[in-house]
Amino acid sequence: MSKFTEEKVDEANLCPGKSRAFGAKMWDEPHPIGRYRHKRCWSCGADLGCTRCSGLLRELLCMGHGSDRNELKHGGLGPVWATVAALVEHGPLRGFNQTVDSYPPAFASMYRATELTGGTR
Ligand SMILES: [Zn+2]
Ligand SMILES: [Zn+2]
């Protein structure tokens, strides 16, 4: 899609295309928001785009602001699941020495709650 589309789009409904979510598409290409505009990363505050460029809530992995600074941005955690839905779906990232307590208390308790009830796995 061209940057200079003739189609009139309401600015408020545009996703800026700056998502730091893993596998984000349409980088630097503002586009109409998909089904849902994601909240910013709980840890580094990076934009996570929308369902259209960055995928589903439960697949949102935040890469921070570039691989070299990633560790810093996430307090040494490496990439982090950016939403509680993603944490519940996948659990903490083992390869990065994360535990459920690396995440905000609200995330952690939600994760534990689904674990107890058998969860989504
Ligand atoms: Zn982040
Ligand atoms: Zn988007």
CSV table of N, CA and C and ligand atoms in Angstrom, one decimal:
chain,number,residue,atom,x,y,z
A,1,MET,N,0.8,-1.2,0.0
A,1,MET,CA,0.0,0.0,0.0
A,1,MET,C,0.9,1.2,0.0
A,2,SER,N,0.5,2.2,-0.8
A,2,SER,CA,1.3,3.4,-0.9
A,2,SER,C,1.1,4.3,0.3
A,3,LYS,N,2.1,5.1,0.6
A,3,LYS,CA,2.0,6.1,1.7
A,3,LYS,C,1.0,7.2,1.3
A,4,PHE,N,0.9,7.4,0.0
A,4,PHE,CA,0.1,8.5,-0.5
A,4,PHE,C,-1.2,8.1,-1.0
A,5,THR,N,-1.9,7.4,-0.2
A,5,THR,CA,-3.2,6.8,-0.7
A,5,THR,C,-4.2,8.0,-0.8
A,6,GLU,N,-5.0,7.9,-1.7
A,6,GLU,CA,-6.0,9.0,-1.9
A,6,GLU,C,-7.2,8.8,-1.0
A,7,GLU,N,-7.3,7.6,-0.5
A,7,GLU,CA,-8.4,7.2,0.4
A,7,GLU,C,-8.3,8.1,1.6
A,8,LYS,N,-9.4,8.7,2.0
A,8,LYS,CA,-9.4,9.6,3.2
A,8,LYS,C,-9.6,8.7,4.4
A,9,VAL,N,-8.6,8.9,5.3
A,9,VAL,CA,-8.7,8.1,6.5
A,9,VAL,C,-8.7,9.0,7.7
A,10,ASP,N,-9.5,8.7,8.6
A,10,ASP,CA,-9.5,9.5,9.9
A,10,ASP,C,-8.3,9.2,10.7
A,11,GLU,N,-7.5,10.3,11.0
A,11,GLU,CA,-6.3,10.1,11.7
A,11,GLU,C,-6.4,9.3,13.0
A,12,ALA,N,-7.5,9.6,13.7
A,12,ALA,CA,-7.7,8.9,15.0
A,12,ALA,C,-7.8,7.4,14.8
A,13,ASN,N,-8.1,7.0,13.6
A,13,ASN,CA,-8.3,5.6,13.4
A,13,ASN,C,-7.1,5.0,12.7
A,14,LEU,N,-6.0,5.7,12.7
A,14,LEU,CA,-4.8,5.2,12.1
A,14,LEU,C,-3.8,4.6,13.1
A,15,CYS,N,-3.3,3.5,12.8
A,15,CYS,CA,-2.2,3.0,13.6
A,15,CYS,C,-0.9,3.5,13.0
A,16,PRO,N,0.0,4.1,13.8
A,16,PRO,CA,1.2,4.7,13.2
A,16,PRO,C,2.2,3.7,12.6
A,17,GLY,N,2.0,2.5,12.8
A,17,GLY,CA,3.0,1.5,12.2
A,17,GLY,C,4.3,1.6,12.9
A,18,LYS,N,4.4,1.7,14.2
A,18,LYS,CA,5.6,1.8,14.9
A,18,LYS,C,5.7,0.6,15.9
A,19,SER,N,5.0,-0.4,15.7
A,19,SER,CA,4.9,-1.5,16.6
A,19,SER,C,6.3,-2.2,16.9
A,20,ARG,N,6.6,-2.5,18.1
A,20,ARG,CA,7.8,-3.2,18.5
A,20,ARG,C,7.4,-4.7,18.8
A,21,ALA,N,6.2,-5.1,18.5
A,21,ALA,CA,5.9,-6.5,18.7
A,21,ALA,C,6.7,-7.4,17.8
A,22,PHE,N,7.0,-8.6,18.2
A,22,PHE,CA,7.7,-9.5,17.4
A,22,PHE,C,6.9,-9.8,16.2
A,23,GLY,N,7.6,-9.7,15.0
A,23,GLY,CA,7.0,-10.1,13.8
A,23,GLY,C,6.0,-9.0,13.3
A,24,ALA,N,6.1,-7.8,13.8
A,24,ALA,CA,5.2,-6.8,13.4
A,24,ALA,C,5.4,-6.5,11.9
A,25,LYS,N,4.3,-6.3,11.2
A,25,LYS,CA,4.3,-6.0,9.8
A,25,LYS,C,4.0,-4.5,9.6
A,26,MET,N,4.3,-4.0,8.4
A,26,MET,CA,3.9,-2.6,8.1
A,26,MET,C,4.6,-1.6,9.0
A,27,TRP,N,5.9,-1.8,9.2
A,27,TRP,CA,6.7,-0.9,10.0
A,27,TRP,C,6.8,0.5,9.2
A,28,ASP,N,6.5,1.6,9.9
A,28,ASP,CA,6.6,2.9,9.4
A,28,ASP,C,5.6,3.1,8.3
A,29,GLU,N,4.5,2.4,8.3
A,29,GLU,CA,3.5,2.5,7.3
A,29,GLU,C,2.2,2.7,8.0
A,30,PRO,N,1.8,3.9,8.3
A,30,PRO,CA,0.5,4.1,8.9
A,30,PRO,C,-0.7,3.5,8.2
A,31,HIS,N,-1.5,2.9,9.0
A,31,HIS,CA,-2.6,2.1,8.3
A,31,HIS,C,-3.8,2.1,9.2
A,32,PRO,N,-5.0,1.9,8.6
A,32,PRO,CA,-6.2,1.9,9.4
A,32,PRO,C,-6.1,0.8,10.5
A,33,ILE,N,-6.6,1.1,11.7
A,33,ILE,CA,-6.5,0.1,12.8
A,33,ILE,C,-7.3,-1.1,12.5
A,34,GLY,N,-6.7,-2.2,12.9
A,34,GLY,CA,-7.4,-3.5,12.7
A,34,GLY,C,-8.5,-3.6,13.7
A,35,ARG,N,-8.9,-4.8,14.1
A,35,ARG,CA,-10.0,-5.0,15.0
A,35,ARG,C,-9.7,-4.4,16.4
A,36,TYR,N,-8.5,-4.3,16.7
A,36,TYR,CA,-8.2,-3.8,18.1
A,36,TYR,C,-6.8,-3.1,18.1
A,37,ARG,N,-6.8,-1.9,18.8
A,37,ARG,CA,-5.5,-1.2,18.9
A,37,ARG,C,-4.9,-1.7,20.3
A,38,HIS,N,-3.7,-2.2,20.2
A,38,HIS,CA,-3.1,-2.8,21.4
A,38,HIS,C,-2.6,-1.7,22.4
A,39,LYS,N,-2.6,-2.0,23.6
A,39,LYS,CA,-2.0,-1.1,24.6
A,39,LYS,C,-0.5,-1.1,24.5
A,40,ARG,N,0.2,-0.1,25.1
A,40,ARG,CA,1.6,-0.1,25.1
A,40,ARG,C,2.2,-1.2,26.0
A,41,CYS,N,3.4,-1.6,25.7
A,41,CYS,CA,4.1,-2.6,26.5
A,41,CYS,C,4.1,-2.2,28.0
A,42,TRP,N,3.7,-3.1,28.9
A,42,TRP,CA,3.7,-2.8,30.3
A,42,TRP,C,5.1,-2.4,30.9
A,43,SER,N,6.1,-2.9,30.2
A,43,SER,CA,7.5,-2.8,30.7
A,43,SER,C,8.2,-1.6,30.2
A,44,CYS,N,8.3,-1.5,28.9
A,44,CYS,CA,9.1,-0.4,28.2
A,44,CYS,C,8.2,0.7,27.6
A,45,GLY,N,6.9,0.5,27.5
A,45,GLY,CA,6.0,1.5,27.0
A,45,GLY,C,6.1,1.6,25.4
A,46,ALA,N,6.7,0.6,24.8
A,46,ALA,CA,6.7,0.6,23.3
A,46,ALA,C,5.3,0.5,22.7
A,47,ASP,N,5.2,1.1,21.6
A,47,ASP,CA,3.9,0.9,20.8
A,47,ASP,C,3.8,-0.5,20.3
A,48,LEU,N,2.7,-1.1,20.4
A,48,LEU,CA,2.5,-2.4,20.0
A,48,LEU,C,1.5,-2.6,18.8
A,49,GLY,N,1.2,-1.4,18.2
A,49,GLY,CA,0.4,-1.4,17.0
A,49,GLY,C,-1.0,-2.0,17.3
A,50,CYS,N,-1.5,-2.6,16.3
A,50,CYS,CA,-2.9,-3.1,16.3
A,50,CYS,C,-3.0,-4.6,15.8
A,51,THR,N,-4.1,-5.1,15.8
A,51,THR,CA,-4.3,-6.5,15.4
A,51,THR,C,-3.8,-6.7,13.9
A,52,ARG,N,-3.9,-5.6,13.2
A,52,ARG,CA,-3.6,-5.7,11.8
A,52,ARG,C,-2.1,-5.9,11.5
A,53,CYS,N,-1.3,-5.1,12.2
A,53,CYS,CA,0.1,-5.1,11.9
A,53,CYS,C,0.9,-6.1,12.9
A,54,SER,N,0.3,-6.3,14.1
A,54,SER,CA,1.0,-7.0,15.1
A,54,SER,C,0.4,-8.3,15.6
A,55,GLY,N,-0.7,-8.6,15.1
A,55,GLY,CA,-1.4,-9.9,15.4
A,55,GLY,C,-2.2,-9.8,16.7
A,56,LEU,N,-2.5,-11.0,17.1
A,56,LEU,CA,-3.4,-11.2,18.2
A,56,LEU,C,-2.9,-10.8,19.6
A,57,LEU,N,-3.8,-10.4,20.5
A,57,LEU,CA,-3.4,-10.1,21.8
A,57,LEU,C,-2.6,-11.2,22.5
A,58,ARG,N,-2.9,-12.4,22.3
A,58,ARG,CA,-2.3,-13.5,23.0
A,58,ARG,C,-1.0,-13.9,22.3
A,59,GLU,N,-0.6,-13.2,21.3
A,59,GLU,CA,0.7,-13.5,20.6
A,59,GLU,C,1.6,-12.3,20.7
A,60,LEU,N,1.3,-11.3,21.5
A,60,LEU,CA,2.1,-10.1,21.5
A,60,LEU,C,3.4,-10.2,22.3
A,61,LEU,N,4.5,-10.3,21.7
A,61,LEU,CA,5.8,-10.4,22.3
A,61,LEU,C,6.5,-9.1,22.0
A,62,CYS,N,6.9,-8.3,23.1
A,62,CYS,CA,7.5,-7.0,22.9
A,62,CYS,C,9.0,-7.2,22.8
A,63,MET,N,9.6,-6.6,21.7
A,63,MET,CA,11.0,-6.7,21.5
A,63,MET,C,11.8,-5.5,22.0
A,64,GLY,N,11.0,-4.6,22.6
A,64,GLY,CA,11.7,-3.4,23.1
A,64,GLY,C,12.1,-2.5,22.0
A,65,HIS,N,13.2,-1.7,22.2
A,65,HIS,CA,13.5,-0.8,21.2
A,65,HIS,C,14.8,-1.2,20.4
A,66,GLY,N,14.8,-2.3,19.9
A,66,GLY,CA,16.0,-2.8,19.2
A,66,GLY,C,16.7,-3.8,20.0
A,67,SER,N,17.3,-4.7,19.4
A,67,SER,CA,17.9,-5.9,20.1
A,67,SER,C,19.0,-5.5,21.1
A,68,ASP,N,19.8,-4.5,20.8
A,68,ASP,CA,20.9,-4.1,21.7
A,68,ASP,C,20.4,-3.5,23.0
A,69,ARG,N,19.3,-2.8,22.9
A,69,ARG,CA,18.8,-2.1,24.1
A,69,ARG,C,17.7,-2.9,24.8
A,70,ASN,N,17.4,-4.0,24.2
A,70,ASN,CA,16.2,-4.7,24.6
A,70,ASN,C,16.3,-5.1,26.1
A,71,GLU,N,17.5,-5.6,26.5
A,71,GLU,CA,17.7,-6.0,27.9
A,71,GLU,C,17.5,-4.9,28.9
A,72,LEU,N,18.0,-3.8,28.5
A,72,LEU,CA,17.9,-2.6,29.4
A,72,LEU,C,16.4,-2.2,29.5
A,73,LYS,N,15.7,-2.2,28.4
A,73,LYS,CA,14.4,-1.7,28.4
A,73,LYS,C,13.4,-2.6,29.2
A,74,HIS,N,13.7,-3.8,29.2
A,74,HIS,CA,12.9,-4.8,30.0
A,74,HIS,C,13.6,-5.2,31.3
A,75,GLY,N,14.4,-4.4,31.8
A,75,GLY,CA,15.1,-4.7,33.1
A,75,GLY,C,15.8,-6.0,33.1
A,76,GLY,N,16.5,-6.3,31.9
A,76,GLY,CA,17.2,-7.6,31.8
A,76,GLY,C,16.4,-8.8,31.5
A,77,LEU,N,15.2,-8.6,31.2
A,77,LEU,CA,14.3,-9.8,31.0
A,77,LEU,C,14.4,-10.3,29.5
A,78,GLY,N,15.0,-9.5,28.6
A,78,GLY,CA,14.9,-9.9,27.2
A,78,GLY,C,13.5,-9.6,26.7
A,79,PRO,N,13.1,-10.2,25.6
A,79,PRO,CA,11.7,-10.0,25.1
A,79,PRO,C,10.7,-10.4,26.2
A,80,VAL,N,9.6,-9.7,26.2
A,80,VAL,CA,8.6,-10.0,27.2
A,80,VAL,C,7.2,-10.1,26.5
A,81,TRP,N,6.4,-11.0,27.1
A,81,TRP,CA,5.0,-11.0,26.6
A,81,TRP,C,4.4,-9.7,27.0
A,82,ALA,N,3.7,-9.0,26.1
A,82,ALA,CA,3.3,-7.6,26.3
A,82,ALA,C,1.9,-7.6,26.9
A,83,THR,N,1.2,-8.6,26.9
A,83,THR,CA,-0.2,-8.6,27.4
A,83,THR,C,-0.4,-9.8,28.4
A,84,VAL,N,-1.4,-9.6,29.2
A,84,VAL,CA,-1.7,-10.7,30.2
A,84,VAL,C,-2.2,-12.0,29.4
A,85,ALA,N,-2.9,-11.7,28.3
A,85,ALA,CA,-3.4,-12.8,27.5
A,85,ALA,C,-2.3,-13.6,26.9
A,86,ALA,N,-1.2,-13.0,26.5
A,86,ALA,CA,0.0,-13.7,26.0
A,86,ALA,C,0.7,-14.5,27.0
A,87,LEU,N,0.8,-13.9,28.2
A,87,LEU,CA,1.5,-14.6,29.3
A,87,LEU,C,0.7,-15.8,29.7
A,88,VAL,N,-0.6,-15.7,29.8
A,88,VAL,CA,-1.5,-16.8,30.2
A,88,VAL,C,-1.4,-17.9,29.1
A,89,GLU,N,-1.3,-17.5,27.9
A,89,GLU,CA,-1.3,-18.5,26.8
A,89,GLU,C,0.0,-19.2,26.8
A,90,HIS,N,1.2,-18.5,27.0
A,90,HIS,CA,2.5,-19.2,26.8
A,90,HIS,C,3.3,-19.4,28.0
A,91,GLY,N,3.0,-18.6,29.1
A,91,GLY,CA,3.8,-18.7,30.3
A,91,GLY,C,5.1,-17.9,30.1
A,92,PRO,N,5.9,-17.7,31.2
A,92,PRO,CA,7.1,-16.9,31.1
A,92,PRO,C,8.1,-17.5,30.1
A,93,LEU,N,8.9,-16.7,29.5
A,93,LEU,CA,9.9,-17.2,28.6
A,93,LEU,C,11.1,-17.8,29.3
A,94,ARG,N,11.1,-19.1,29.2
A,94,ARG,CA,12.1,-19.9,30.0
A,94,ARG,C,13.5,-19.6,29.5
A,95,GLY,N,13.8,-19.4,28.2
A,95,GLY,CA,15.1,-19.1,27.7
A,95,GLY,C,15.7,-17.8,28.2
A,96,PHE,N,14.9,-17.0,28.8
A,96,PHE,CA,15.4,-15.7,29.3
A,96,PHE,C,15.3,-15.6,30.8
A,97,ASN,N,15.3,-16.7,31.5
A,97,ASN,CA,15.3,-16.8,32.9
A,97,ASN,C,14.1,-16.0,33.5
A,98,GLN,N,13.0,-16.0,32.9
A,98,GLN,CA,11.8,-15.3,33.4
A,98,GLN,C,11.0,-16.2,34.2
A,99,THR,N,10.4,-15.7,35.3
A,99,THR,CA,9.4,-16.4,36.0
A,99,THR,C,8.1,-15.6,35.9
A,100,VAL,N,7.1,-16.2,36.4
A,100,VAL,CA,5.8,-15.4,36.4
A,100,VAL,C,5.9,-14.2,37.2
A,101,ASP,N,6.9,-14.2,38.2
A,101,ASP,CA,7.1,-13.0,39.1
A,101,ASP,C,7.9,-11.9,38.4
A,102,SER,N,8.4,-12.2,37.2
A,102,SER,CA,9.0,-11.1,36.4
A,102,SER,C,8.0,-10.2,35.9
A,103,TYR,N,6.8,-10.6,35.9
A,103,TYR,CA,5.7,-9.8,35.3
A,103,TYR,C,4.9,-9.1,36.4
A,104,PRO,N,4.1,-8.1,36.0
A,104,PRO,CA,3.4,-7.3,37.0
A,104,PRO,C,2.5,-8.2,37.8
A,105,PRO,N,2.3,-7.9,39.1
A,105,PRO,CA,1.5,-8.7,40.0
A,105,PRO,C,0.1,-9.1,39.4
A,106,ALA,N,-0.5,-8.2,38.7
A,106,ALA,CA,-1.8,-8.5,38.1
A,106,ALA,C,-1.7,-9.6,37.1
A,107,PHE,N,-0.7,-9.5,36.3
A,107,PHE,CA,-0.4,-10.5,35.2
A,107,PHE,C,-0.2,-11.9,35.9
A,108,ALA,N,0.7,-11.8,36.9
A,108,ALA,CA,1.1,-13.1,37.6
A,108,ALA,C,-0.1,-13.8,38.3
A,109,SER,N,-1.0,-13.0,38.9
A,109,SER,CA,-2.1,-13.6,39.6
A,109,SER,C,-3.1,-14.2,38.5
A,110,MET,N,-3.2,-13.5,37.4
A,110,MET,CA,-4.1,-14.0,36.4
A,110,MET,C,-3.5,-15.3,35.8
A,111,TYR,N,-2.2,-15.4,35.6
A,111,TYR,CA,-1.6,-16.6,35.1
A,111,TYR,C,-1.8,-17.7,36.1
A,112,ARG,N,-1.6,-17.4,37.4
A,112,ARG,CA,-1.7,-18.5,38.4
A,112,ARG,C,-3.2,-19.0,38.4
A,113,ALA,N,-4.1,-18.1,38.3
A,113,ALA,CA,-5.5,-18.4,38.3
A,113,ALA,C,-5.9,-19.4,37.2
A,114,THR,N,-5.3,-19.2,36.0
A,114,THR,CA,-5.6,-20.1,34.9
A,114,THR,C,-4.9,-21.4,35.1
A,115,GLU,N,-3.7,-21.3,35.7
A,115,GLU,CA,-3.0,-22.6,36.0
A,115,GLU,C,-3.8,-23.5,36.9
A,116,LEU,N,-4.4,-22.9,37.9
A,116,LEU,CA,-5.2,-23.7,38.8
A,116,LEU,C,-6.4,-24.3,38.2
A,117,THR,N,-7.0,-23.6,37.3
A,117,THR,CA,-8.2,-24.1,36.7
A,117,THR,C,-8.0,-25.0,35.5
A,118,GLY,N,-6.7,-25.3,35.2
A,118,GLY,CA,-6.4,-26.1,34.0
A,118,GLY,C,-6.0,-25.2,32.9
A,119,GLY,N,-6.3,-23.9,32.9
A,119,GLY,CA,-5.8,-23.0,31.9
A,119,GLY,C,-6.3,-23.3,30.5
A,120,THR,N,-5.5,-22.7,29.6
A,120,THR,CA,-5.9,-22.8,28.2
A,120,THR,C,-5.0,-23.8,27.5
A,121,ARG,N,-4.1,-24.4,28.2
A,121,ARG,CA,-3.2,-25.4,27.5
A,121,ARG,C,-3.7,-26.7,27.3
B,1,ZN,ZN,8.5,-3.7,25.9
B,2,ZN,ZN,-1.3,-1.5,13.3
